[in-house]
XYZ file of C-alpha atoms in Angstrom:
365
model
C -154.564 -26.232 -42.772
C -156.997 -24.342 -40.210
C -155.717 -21.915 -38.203
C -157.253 -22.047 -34.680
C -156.696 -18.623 -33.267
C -154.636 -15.715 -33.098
C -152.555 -14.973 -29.758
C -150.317 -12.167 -29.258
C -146.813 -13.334 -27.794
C -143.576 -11.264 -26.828
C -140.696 -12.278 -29.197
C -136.962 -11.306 -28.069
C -134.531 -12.449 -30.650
C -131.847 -12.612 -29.192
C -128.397 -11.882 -30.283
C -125.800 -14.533 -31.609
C -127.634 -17.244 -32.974
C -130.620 -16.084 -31.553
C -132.605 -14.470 -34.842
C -131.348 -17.456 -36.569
C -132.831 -20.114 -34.329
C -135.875 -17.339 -32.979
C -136.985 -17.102 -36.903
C -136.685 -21.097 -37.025
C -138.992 -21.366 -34.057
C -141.798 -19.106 -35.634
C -141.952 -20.540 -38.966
C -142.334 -24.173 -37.143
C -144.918 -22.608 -34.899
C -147.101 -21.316 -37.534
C -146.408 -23.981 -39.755
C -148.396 -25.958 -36.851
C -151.526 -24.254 -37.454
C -151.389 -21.065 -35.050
C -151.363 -17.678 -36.112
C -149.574 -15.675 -33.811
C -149.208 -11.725 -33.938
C -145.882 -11.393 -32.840
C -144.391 -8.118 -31.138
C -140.776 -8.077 -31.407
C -138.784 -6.190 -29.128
C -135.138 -6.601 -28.996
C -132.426 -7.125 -25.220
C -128.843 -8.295 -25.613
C -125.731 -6.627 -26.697
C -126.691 -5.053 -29.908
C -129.336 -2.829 -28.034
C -126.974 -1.796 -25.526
C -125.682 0.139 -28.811
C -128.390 1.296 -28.915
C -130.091 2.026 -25.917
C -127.351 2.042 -23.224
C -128.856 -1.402 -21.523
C -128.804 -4.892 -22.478
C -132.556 -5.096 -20.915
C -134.723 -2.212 -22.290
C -137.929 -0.933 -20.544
C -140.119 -1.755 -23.792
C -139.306 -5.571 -23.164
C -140.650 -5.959 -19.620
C -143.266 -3.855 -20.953
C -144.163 -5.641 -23.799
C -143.619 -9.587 -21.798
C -146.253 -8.052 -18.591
C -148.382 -6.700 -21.390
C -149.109 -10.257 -23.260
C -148.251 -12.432 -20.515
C -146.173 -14.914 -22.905
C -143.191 -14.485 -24.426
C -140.752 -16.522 -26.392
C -137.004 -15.412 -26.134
C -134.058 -16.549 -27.988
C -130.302 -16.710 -26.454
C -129.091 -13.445 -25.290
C -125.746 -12.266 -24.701
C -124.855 -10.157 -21.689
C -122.431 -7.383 -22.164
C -119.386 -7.250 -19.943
C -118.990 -4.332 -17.582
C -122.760 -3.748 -18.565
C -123.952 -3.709 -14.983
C -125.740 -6.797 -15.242
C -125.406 -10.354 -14.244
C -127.482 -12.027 -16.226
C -130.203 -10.299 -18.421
C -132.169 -13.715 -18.383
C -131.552 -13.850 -14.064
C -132.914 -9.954 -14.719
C -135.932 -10.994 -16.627
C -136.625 -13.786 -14.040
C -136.318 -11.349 -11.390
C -138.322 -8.593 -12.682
C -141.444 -10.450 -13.740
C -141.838 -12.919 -10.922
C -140.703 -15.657 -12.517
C -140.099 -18.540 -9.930
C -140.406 -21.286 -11.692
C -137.987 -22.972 -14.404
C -139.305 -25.997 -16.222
C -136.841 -27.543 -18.107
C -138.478 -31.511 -19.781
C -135.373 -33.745 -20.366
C -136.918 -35.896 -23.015
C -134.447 -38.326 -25.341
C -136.105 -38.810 -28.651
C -135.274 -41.618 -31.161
C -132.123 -40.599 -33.487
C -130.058 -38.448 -30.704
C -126.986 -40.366 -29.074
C -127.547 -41.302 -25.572
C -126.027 -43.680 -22.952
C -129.425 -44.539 -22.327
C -132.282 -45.678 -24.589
C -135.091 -43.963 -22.303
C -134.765 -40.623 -20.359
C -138.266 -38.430 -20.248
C -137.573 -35.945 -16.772
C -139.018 -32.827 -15.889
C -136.778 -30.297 -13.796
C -138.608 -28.310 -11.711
C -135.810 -24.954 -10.608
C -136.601 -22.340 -7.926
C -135.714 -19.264 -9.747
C -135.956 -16.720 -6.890
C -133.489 -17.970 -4.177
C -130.614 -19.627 -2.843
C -126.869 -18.748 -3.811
C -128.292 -17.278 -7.076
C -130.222 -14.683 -5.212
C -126.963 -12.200 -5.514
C -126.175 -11.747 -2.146
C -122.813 -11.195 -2.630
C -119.948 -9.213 -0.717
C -116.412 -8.823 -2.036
C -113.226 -10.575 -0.485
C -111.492 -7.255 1.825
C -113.824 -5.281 1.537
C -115.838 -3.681 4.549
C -119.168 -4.832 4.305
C -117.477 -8.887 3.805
C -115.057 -7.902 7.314
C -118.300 -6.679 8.995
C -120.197 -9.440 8.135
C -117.540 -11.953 9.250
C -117.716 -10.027 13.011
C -121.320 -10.181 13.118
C -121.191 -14.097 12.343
C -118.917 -15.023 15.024
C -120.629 -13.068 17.214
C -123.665 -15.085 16.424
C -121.872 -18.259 16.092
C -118.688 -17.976 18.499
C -117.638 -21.300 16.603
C -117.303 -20.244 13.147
C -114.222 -20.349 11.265
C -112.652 -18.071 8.338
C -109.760 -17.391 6.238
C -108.964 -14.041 5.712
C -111.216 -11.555 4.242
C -113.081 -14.009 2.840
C -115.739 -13.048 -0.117
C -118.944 -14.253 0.975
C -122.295 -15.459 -0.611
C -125.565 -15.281 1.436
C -128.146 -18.592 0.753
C -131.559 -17.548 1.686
C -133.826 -20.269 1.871
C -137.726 -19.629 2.786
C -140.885 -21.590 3.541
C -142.717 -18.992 1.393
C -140.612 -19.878 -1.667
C -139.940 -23.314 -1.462
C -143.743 -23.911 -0.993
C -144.564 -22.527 -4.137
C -142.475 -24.622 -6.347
C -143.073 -27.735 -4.694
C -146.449 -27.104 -5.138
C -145.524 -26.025 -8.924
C -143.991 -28.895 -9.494
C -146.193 -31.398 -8.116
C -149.566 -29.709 -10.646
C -146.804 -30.144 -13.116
C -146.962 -33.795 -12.369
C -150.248 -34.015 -12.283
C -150.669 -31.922 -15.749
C -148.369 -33.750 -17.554
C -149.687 -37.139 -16.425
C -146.780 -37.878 -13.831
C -146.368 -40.363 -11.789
C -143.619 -38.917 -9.243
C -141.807 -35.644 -7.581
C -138.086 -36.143 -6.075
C -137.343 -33.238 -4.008
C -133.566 -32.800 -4.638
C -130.954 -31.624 -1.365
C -128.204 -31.666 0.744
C -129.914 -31.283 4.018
C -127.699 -34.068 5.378
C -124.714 -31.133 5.563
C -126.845 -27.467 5.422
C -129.750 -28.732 7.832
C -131.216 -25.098 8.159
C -131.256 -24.159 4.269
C -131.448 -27.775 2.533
C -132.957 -28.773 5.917
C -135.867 -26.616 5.206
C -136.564 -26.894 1.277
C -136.535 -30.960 2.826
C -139.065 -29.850 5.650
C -141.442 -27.814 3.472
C -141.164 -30.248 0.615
C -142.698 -32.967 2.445
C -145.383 -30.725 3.949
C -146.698 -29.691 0.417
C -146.728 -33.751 -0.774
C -148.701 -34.666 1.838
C -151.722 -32.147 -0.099
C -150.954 -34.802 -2.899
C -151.072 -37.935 -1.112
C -152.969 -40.816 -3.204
C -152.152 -39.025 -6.483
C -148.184 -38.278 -6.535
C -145.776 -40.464 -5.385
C -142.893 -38.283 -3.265
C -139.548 -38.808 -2.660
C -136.271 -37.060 -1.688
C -132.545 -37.615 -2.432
C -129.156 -35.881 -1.987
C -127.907 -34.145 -4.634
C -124.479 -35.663 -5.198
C -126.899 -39.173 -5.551
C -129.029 -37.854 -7.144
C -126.091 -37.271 -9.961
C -125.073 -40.813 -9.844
C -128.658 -41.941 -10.021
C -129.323 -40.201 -12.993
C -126.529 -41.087 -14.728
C -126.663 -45.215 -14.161
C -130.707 -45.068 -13.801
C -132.322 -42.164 -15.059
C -135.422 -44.249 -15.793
C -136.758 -44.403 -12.176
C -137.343 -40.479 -12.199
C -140.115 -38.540 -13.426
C -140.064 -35.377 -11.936
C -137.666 -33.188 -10.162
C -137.941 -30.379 -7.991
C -134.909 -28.301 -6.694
C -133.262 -25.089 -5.276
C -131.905 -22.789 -7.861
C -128.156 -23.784 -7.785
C -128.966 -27.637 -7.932
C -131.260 -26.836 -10.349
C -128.940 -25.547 -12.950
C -126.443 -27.758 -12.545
C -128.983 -31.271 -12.651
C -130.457 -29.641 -15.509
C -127.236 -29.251 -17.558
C -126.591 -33.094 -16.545
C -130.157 -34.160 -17.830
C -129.548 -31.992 -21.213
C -126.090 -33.938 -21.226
C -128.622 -37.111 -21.167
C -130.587 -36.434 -24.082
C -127.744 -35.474 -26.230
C -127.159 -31.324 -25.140
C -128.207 -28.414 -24.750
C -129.239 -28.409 -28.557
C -132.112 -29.968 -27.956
C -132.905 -28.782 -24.099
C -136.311 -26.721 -24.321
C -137.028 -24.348 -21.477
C -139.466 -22.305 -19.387
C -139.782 -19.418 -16.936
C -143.419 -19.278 -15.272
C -144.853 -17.346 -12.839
C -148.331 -16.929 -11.426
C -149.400 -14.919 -14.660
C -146.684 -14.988 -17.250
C -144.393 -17.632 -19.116
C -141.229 -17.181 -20.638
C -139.910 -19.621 -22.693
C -136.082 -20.350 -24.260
C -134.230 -22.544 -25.265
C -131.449 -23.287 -22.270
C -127.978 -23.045 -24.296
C -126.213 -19.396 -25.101
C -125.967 -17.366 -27.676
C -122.616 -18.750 -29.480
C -121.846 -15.708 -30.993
C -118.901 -17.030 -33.181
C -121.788 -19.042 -34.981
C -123.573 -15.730 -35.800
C -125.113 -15.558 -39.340
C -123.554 -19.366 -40.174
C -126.384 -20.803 -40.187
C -125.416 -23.476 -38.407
C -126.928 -23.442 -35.132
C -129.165 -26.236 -33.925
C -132.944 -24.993 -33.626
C -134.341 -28.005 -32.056
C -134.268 -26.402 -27.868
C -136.063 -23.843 -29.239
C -138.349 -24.912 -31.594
C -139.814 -27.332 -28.710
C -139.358 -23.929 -26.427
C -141.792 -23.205 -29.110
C -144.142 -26.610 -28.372
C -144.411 -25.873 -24.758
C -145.324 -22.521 -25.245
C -147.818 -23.815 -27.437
C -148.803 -26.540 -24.639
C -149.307 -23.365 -22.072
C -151.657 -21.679 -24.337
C -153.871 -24.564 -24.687
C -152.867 -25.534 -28.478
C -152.057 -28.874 -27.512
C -153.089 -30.292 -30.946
C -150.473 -28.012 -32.746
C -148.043 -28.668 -29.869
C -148.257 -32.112 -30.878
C -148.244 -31.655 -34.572
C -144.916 -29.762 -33.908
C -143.119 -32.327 -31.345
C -144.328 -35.488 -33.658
C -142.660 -33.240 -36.544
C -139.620 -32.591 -34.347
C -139.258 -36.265 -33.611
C -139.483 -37.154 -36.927
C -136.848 -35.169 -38.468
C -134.395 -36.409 -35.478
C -134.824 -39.851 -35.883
C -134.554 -39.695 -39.771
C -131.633 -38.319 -38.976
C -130.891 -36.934 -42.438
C -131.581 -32.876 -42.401
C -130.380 -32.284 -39.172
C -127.245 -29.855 -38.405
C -124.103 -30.865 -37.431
C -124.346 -31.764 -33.871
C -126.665 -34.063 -34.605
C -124.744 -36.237 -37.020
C -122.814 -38.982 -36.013
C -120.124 -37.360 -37.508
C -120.113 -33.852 -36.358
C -118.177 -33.286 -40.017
C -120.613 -35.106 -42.011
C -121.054 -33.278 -45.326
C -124.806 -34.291 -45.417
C -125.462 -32.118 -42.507
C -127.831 -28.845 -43.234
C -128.060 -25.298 -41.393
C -130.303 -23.917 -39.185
C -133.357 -23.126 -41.724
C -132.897 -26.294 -43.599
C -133.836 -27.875 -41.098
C -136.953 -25.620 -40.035
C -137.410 -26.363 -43.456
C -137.577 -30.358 -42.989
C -139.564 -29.557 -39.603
C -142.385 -28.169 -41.251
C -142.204 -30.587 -44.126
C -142.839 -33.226 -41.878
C -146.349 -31.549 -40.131
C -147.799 -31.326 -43.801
């Protein structure tokens, strides 16, 4: 097979299952007919060893230097200082946008026969923007004061611990907007804009507001609709087929996108992306399952089609869909996939982690 070019991506490993599955992904990828110099630079809680942070300089370096990057489940370390290293990453590089497809392929048990979303995520805002103030303590008290000064109506317990939501036009105009070129790159028909502006009509009420400001730029080419979040999670469960895409704030975000990976049969096989105005970050969106270390055992599908998008962001779209067609496949054959992907999750016939890179790449040949 040709190889078409040769791009230089970020690789972070990972920790946990993440070499495991991260060395999966590559051999898939360049199986697909792209050559790609890979730097390797290493976050998580073997580096903190190491290097006294879970999130070394070198790897925000190395991600703003080639713009992509691929990343494989990381672990944050307890008492480390951090959050989140991914919320870190997302932070540090601008990375506003999450774009997580839901797509159920032939093989993988569903309630449904036919789910193909795209979540859309504000990465930047909301109750995930850690605005956070401990229960007693003196900046939470003050706070409370300066509220019901504000808003002589207000009711506490207390010494409550409080969580700040910011909400802007700024923000929410750039993902809506994200989300509906999405639509329109990936041959979409339709954006939901995802709320609760029914009960918070200045934060929700707003991301509402803006949202159908922005669809009115698309009129003619994208359908646009809204609904509540609590319906939204009914609707997808009993009719998941009437949505295409889905935009949201960052805390209905996560959770809808768990519920859509529930959909297509886990996180196993949930692909991921962070993307910002220059660079893209892409993961799979389950953890690092560190009791699975060095089994291999892990499921490499999420990030192997991490792996396609990436692919699909570069402009390789033929080897992105030499390596989804390969993908889908191996799932519906149904025979060298790992455990979590048998019928029987103690099925004897199952096969680890590069076994089934192994079929992957058999099935592009």
């Amino acid at each position: 097979m040709d190889k078409v070019k040769k791009v230089k991506v970020t690789l972070i490993p990972g920790d946990g299952i993440g070499p495991e599955v991260s060395l999966a992904t590559q051999r898939c990828i360049e199986a697909a007919g792209v050559t790609i110099n890979w730097e390797v630079v290493h976050a998580g809680t073997e580096i903190m060893e190491k290097k006294g942070t879970p999130l070394p300089q070198d790897v925000i370096d190395s991600v703003r230097r080639n713009k992509i990057a691929i990343k494989g489940p990381v672990t944050t370390p307890i008492g480390s200082g951090f959050r989140s290293v991914n919320v870190a990453l997302r932070k540090e590089l601008d990375l506003f946008a999450c774009l997580r497809p839901c797509k159920l392929y032939p093989g993988v048990k569903s309630i449904d026969e036919k789910i193909d979303l795209v979540i859309v995520r504000e990465n930047s805002e909301d109750l995930y923007a850690g605005i956070e103030f401990e229960a007693k303590s003196k900046e939470a008290d003050t706070l409370v004061r300066v509220i019901r000064e504000l808003d002589p109506k207000a009711r506490f317990n207390l010494h409550p611990a409080i969580s700040i939501k910011p909400i802007s036009e700024a923000a929410t105009t750039r993902i809506v907007r994200f989300a509906f070129e999405t639509a329109i790159q990936m041959k979409r028909k339709k954006v939901t804009a995802v709320h609760k502006a029914n009960i918070m009509k200045f934060t929700d009420g707003l991301f509402l507001k803006t949202a159908r400001e922005v669809a009115k730029e698309y009129e003619g080419r994208i359908l646009f609709e809204d609904r509540i979040v609590d319906n939204m999670c009914m609707q997808l469960v009993q009719r998941p087929a009437e949505y295409d895409v889905l935009v949201l704030p960052n805390l209905y975000g996560d959770i809808i996108s768990d519920l859509c990976a529930g959909l297509i049969g886990g996180l196993g096989v949930a692909p991921g992306a962070n993307i910002g105005d220059t660079i893209a970050l892409f993961e799979a969106t389950h953890g690092s399952a560190p009791k699975y270390k060095g089994m291999n055992k892990a499921n490499p599908t999420a990030m192997i089609l991490s792996g396609m998008l990436m692919l699909r962001h570069i402009g390789e779209t033929k080897a992105a869909d030499r390596l989804e067609n390969a993908v889908a496949k191996v799932l519906k054959e149904g025979r060298s996939v790992t455990y979590d992907l048998k019928k029987d999750r103690h099925d004897p016939a199952a096969v680890g982690t590069s076994q089934m890179a192994d079929a992957i790449i058999k099935a592009m040949q």
